[in-house]
Short mmCIF file of C-alpha atoms in Angstrom, two decimals:
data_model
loop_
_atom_site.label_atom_id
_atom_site.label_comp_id
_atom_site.label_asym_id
_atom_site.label_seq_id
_atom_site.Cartn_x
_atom_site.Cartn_y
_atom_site.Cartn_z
CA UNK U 22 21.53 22.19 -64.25
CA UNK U 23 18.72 24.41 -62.86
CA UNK U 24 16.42 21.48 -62.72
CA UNK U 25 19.19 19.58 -60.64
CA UNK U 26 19.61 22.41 -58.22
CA UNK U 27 15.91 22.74 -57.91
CA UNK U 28 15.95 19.06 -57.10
CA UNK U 29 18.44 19.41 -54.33
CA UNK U 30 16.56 22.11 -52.84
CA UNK U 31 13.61 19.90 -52.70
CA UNK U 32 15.64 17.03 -51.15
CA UNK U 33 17.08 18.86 -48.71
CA UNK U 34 14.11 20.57 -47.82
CA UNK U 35 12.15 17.71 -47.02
CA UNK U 36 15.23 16.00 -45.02
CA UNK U 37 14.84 18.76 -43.08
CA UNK U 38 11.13 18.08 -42.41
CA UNK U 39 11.49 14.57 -41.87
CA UNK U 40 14.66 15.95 -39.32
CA UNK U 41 12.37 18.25 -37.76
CA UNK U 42 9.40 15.73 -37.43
CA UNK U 43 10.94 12.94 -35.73
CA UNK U 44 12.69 15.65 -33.22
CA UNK U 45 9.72 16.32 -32.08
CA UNK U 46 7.95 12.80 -32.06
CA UNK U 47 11.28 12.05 -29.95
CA UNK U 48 9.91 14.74 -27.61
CA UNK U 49 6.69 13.64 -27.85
CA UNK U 50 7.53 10.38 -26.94
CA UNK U 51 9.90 11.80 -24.34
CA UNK U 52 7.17 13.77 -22.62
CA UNK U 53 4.83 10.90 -22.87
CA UNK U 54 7.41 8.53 -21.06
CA UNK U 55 7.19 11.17 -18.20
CA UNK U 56 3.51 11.59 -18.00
CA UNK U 57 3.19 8.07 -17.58
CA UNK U 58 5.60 7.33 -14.82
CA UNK U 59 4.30 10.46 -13.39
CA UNK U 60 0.73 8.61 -13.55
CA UNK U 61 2.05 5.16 -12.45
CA UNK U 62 3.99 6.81 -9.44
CA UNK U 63 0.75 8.70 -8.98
CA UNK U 64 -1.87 5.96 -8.78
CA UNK U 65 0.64 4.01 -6.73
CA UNK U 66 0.45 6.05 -3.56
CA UNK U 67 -2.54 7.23 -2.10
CA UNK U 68 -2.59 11.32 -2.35
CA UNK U 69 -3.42 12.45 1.41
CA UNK U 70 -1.59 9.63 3.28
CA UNK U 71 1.62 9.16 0.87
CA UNK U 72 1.36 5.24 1.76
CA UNK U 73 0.71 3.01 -1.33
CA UNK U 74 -2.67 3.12 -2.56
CA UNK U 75 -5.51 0.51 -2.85
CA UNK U 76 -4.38 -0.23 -6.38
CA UNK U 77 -0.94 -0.62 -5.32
CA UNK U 78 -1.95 -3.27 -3.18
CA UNK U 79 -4.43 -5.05 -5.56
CA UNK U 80 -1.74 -5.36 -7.80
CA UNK U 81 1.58 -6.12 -5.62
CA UNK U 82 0.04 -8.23 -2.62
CA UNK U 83 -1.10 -11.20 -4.88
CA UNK U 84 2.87 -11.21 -6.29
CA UNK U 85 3.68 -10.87 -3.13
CA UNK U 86 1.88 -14.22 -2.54
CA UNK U 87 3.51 -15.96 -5.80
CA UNK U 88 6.95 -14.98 -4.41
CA UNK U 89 6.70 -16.60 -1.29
CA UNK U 90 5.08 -19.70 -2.70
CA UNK U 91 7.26 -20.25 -5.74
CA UNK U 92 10.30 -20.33 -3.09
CA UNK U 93 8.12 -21.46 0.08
CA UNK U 94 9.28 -18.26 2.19
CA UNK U 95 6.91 -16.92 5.31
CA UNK U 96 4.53 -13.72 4.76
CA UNK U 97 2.03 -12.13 6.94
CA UNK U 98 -0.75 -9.94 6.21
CA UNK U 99 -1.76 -7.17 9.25
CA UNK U 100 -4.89 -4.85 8.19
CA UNK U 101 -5.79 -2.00 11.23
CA UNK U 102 -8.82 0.13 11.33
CA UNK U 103 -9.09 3.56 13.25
CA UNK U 104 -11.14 3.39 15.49
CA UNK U 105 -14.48 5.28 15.97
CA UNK U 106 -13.11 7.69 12.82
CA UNK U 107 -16.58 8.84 12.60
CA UNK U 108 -16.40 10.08 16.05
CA UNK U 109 -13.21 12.18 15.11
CA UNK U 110 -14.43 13.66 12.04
CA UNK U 111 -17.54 14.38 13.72
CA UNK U 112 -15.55 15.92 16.73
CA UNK U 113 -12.67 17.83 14.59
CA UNK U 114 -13.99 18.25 11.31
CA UNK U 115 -13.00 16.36 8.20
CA UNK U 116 -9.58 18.63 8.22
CA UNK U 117 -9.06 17.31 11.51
CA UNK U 118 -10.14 13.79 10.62
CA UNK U 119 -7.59 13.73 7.46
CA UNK U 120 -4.44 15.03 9.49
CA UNK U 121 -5.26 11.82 11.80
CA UNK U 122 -5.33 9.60 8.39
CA UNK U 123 -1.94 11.70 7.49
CA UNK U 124 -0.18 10.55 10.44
CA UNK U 125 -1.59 7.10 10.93
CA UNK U 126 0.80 5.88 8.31
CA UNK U 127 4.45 7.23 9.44
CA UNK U 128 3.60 6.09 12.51
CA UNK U 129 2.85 2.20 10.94
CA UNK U 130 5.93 2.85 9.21
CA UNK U 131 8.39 3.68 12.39
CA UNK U 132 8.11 0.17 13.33
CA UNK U 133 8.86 -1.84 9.75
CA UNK U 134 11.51 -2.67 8.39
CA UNK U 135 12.57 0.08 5.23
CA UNK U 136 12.17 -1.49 1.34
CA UNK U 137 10.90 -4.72 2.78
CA UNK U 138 7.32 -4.44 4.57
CA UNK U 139 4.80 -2.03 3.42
CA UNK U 140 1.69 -0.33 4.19
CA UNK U 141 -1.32 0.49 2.17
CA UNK U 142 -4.47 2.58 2.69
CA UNK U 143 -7.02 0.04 1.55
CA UNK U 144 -9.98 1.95 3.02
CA UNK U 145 -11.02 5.30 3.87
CA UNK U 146 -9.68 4.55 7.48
CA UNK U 147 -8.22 1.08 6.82
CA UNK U 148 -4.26 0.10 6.31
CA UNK U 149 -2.53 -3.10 5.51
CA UNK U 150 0.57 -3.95 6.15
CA UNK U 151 2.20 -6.17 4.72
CA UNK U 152 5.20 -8.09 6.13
CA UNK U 153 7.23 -10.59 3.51
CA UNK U 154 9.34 -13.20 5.22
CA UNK U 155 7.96 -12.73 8.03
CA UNK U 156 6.04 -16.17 9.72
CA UNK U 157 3.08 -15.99 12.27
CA UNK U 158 5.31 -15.43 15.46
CA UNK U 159 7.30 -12.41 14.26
CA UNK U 160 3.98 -10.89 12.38
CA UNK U 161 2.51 -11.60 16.09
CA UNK U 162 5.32 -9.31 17.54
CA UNK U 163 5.32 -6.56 14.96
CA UNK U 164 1.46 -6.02 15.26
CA UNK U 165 2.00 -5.63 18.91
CA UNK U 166 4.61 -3.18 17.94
CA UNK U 167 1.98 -1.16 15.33
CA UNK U 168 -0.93 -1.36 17.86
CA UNK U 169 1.31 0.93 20.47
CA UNK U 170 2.59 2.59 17.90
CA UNK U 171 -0.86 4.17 17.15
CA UNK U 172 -2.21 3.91 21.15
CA UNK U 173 0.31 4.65 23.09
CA UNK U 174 1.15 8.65 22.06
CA UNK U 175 -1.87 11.10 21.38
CA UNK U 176 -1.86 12.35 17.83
CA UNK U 177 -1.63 16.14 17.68
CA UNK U 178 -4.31 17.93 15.40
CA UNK U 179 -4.08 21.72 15.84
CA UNK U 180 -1.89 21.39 18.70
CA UNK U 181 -3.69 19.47 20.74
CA UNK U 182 -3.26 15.84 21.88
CA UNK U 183 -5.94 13.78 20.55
CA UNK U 184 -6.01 10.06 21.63
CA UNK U 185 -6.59 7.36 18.81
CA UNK U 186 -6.54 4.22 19.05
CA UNK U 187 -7.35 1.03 15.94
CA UNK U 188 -8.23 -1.96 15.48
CA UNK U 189 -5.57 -4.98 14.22
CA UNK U 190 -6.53 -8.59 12.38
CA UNK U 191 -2.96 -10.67 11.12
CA UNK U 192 -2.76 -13.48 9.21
CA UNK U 193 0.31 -15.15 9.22
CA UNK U 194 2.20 -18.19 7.28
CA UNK U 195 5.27 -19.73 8.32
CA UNK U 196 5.57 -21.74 5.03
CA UNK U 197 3.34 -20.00 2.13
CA UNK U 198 2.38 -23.54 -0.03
CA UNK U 199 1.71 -24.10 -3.59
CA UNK U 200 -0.50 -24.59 -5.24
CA UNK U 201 -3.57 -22.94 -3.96
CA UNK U 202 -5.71 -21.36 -5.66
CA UNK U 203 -6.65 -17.72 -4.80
CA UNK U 204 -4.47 -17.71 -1.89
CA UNK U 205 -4.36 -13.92 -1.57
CA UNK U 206 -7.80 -13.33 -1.92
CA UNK U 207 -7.72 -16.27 1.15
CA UNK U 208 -5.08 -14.47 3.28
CA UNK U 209 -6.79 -11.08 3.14
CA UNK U 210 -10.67 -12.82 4.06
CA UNK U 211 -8.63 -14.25 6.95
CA UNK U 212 -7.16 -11.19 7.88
CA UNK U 213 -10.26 -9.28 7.50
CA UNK U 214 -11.96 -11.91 9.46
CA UNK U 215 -10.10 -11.34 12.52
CA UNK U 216 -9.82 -7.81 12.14
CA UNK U 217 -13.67 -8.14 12.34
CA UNK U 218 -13.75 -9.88 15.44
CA UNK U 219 -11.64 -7.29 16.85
CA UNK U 220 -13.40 -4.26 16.58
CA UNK U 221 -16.60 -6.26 17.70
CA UNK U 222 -15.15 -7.38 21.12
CA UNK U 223 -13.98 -3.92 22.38
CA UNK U 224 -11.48 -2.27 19.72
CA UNK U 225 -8.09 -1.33 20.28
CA UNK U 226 -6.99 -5.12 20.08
CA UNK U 227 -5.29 -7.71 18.13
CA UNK U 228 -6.44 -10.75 16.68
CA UNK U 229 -4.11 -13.19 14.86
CA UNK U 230 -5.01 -16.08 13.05
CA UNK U 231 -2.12 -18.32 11.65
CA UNK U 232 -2.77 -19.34 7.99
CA UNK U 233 -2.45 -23.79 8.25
CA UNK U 234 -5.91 -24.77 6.63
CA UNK U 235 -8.00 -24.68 9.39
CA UNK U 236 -6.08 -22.41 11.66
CA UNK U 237 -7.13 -21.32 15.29
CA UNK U 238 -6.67 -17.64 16.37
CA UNK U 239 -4.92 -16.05 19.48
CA UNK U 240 -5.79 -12.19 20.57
CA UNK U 241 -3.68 -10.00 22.02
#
């Protein structure tokens, strides 16, 4: 009989280990689920500018792509520049400088449409914006819209008005196709292409290519 109660101790003893140790690998696990969203939410948005981050947009523009080709939708791709940034962060100090890169992105944001088009920080003053189901003429339109979004109000940094002004390159597709290979690596050389040949013929323009093969540009 002692034996047999002896036992039963035992038993019961280590059932209430094996109780006790997966309770806490539940928490474990629990905590880890957190820390990991925390970290995915984390690397998703770029910390000073709240916008999504680079690797956001590594990751989510190329599905972006796929989802417009598998169903042959319209995208555009914007990407804007702030102008002469070096000049401001010589002029205010990097503080300064950053409160300009805070506010560039609410104000890219007024003009989108919410949980559809989205912007990035791709650069340490370069955005993109990217507009699903959008084709070239509307992209055309909403760039407009960002580039006096960002021009046509000073930015206030330590209560003064500060005027800044950027630099816009689009590409757009009416009709994303199938089929070709690399096409968002394509779509962002285009964009960055024209975006190029807008800060070298002045600045504080547009330049839109639409995306047909061998497209021909427009600036506005």
């Amino acid at each position: 009989g002692a034996d047999q109660c002896v036992g039963r101790r035992v038993s019961e003893r280590e059932l209430e280990a094996q109780v006790s140790l997966a309770r806490r690998v539940a928490e474990l696990e629990s905590v880890l689920r957190i820390t990991l969203a925390e970290n995915r939410k984390l690397s998703a948005t770029d910390d000073l500018t709240r916008v999504a981050s680079r690797r956001f947009f590594g990751k989510h523009f190329p599905r972006e792509v796929e989802r417009a080709a598998r169903y042959g939708r319209p995208l555009s791709l914007v990407l804007c520049d702030i102008d002469y940034f070096k000049r401001h962060n010589d002029t205010l100090g990097h503080a300064g400088g950053d409160e300009i890169l805070r506010q560039f992105g609410p104000r890219l944001q007024k003009v989108l449409r919410r949980n559809i088009d989205w912007v990035a920080r791709i650069g340490g003053e370069e955005f993109s914006v990217v507009l699903p189901e959008t084709p070239y003429e509307a992209a055309l339109g909403t760039a407009r819209k960002l580039r006096g979004a960002i021009g046509h109000e000073a930015f206030t940094i330590e209560g003064k008005g500060v005027p800044v002004t950027a630099s816009f390159g689009l590409c757009g597709l009416d009709r994303v196709p199938t089929g070709e290979r690399r096409l968002a690596e394509r779509i962002f050389k285009i964009a960055d292409a024209a975006l190029y040949r807008s800060k070298h013929s002045g600045r504080n323009r547009l330049t839109a290519t639409m995306y047909s093969g061998g497209a021909g540009d427009a600036q506005a």
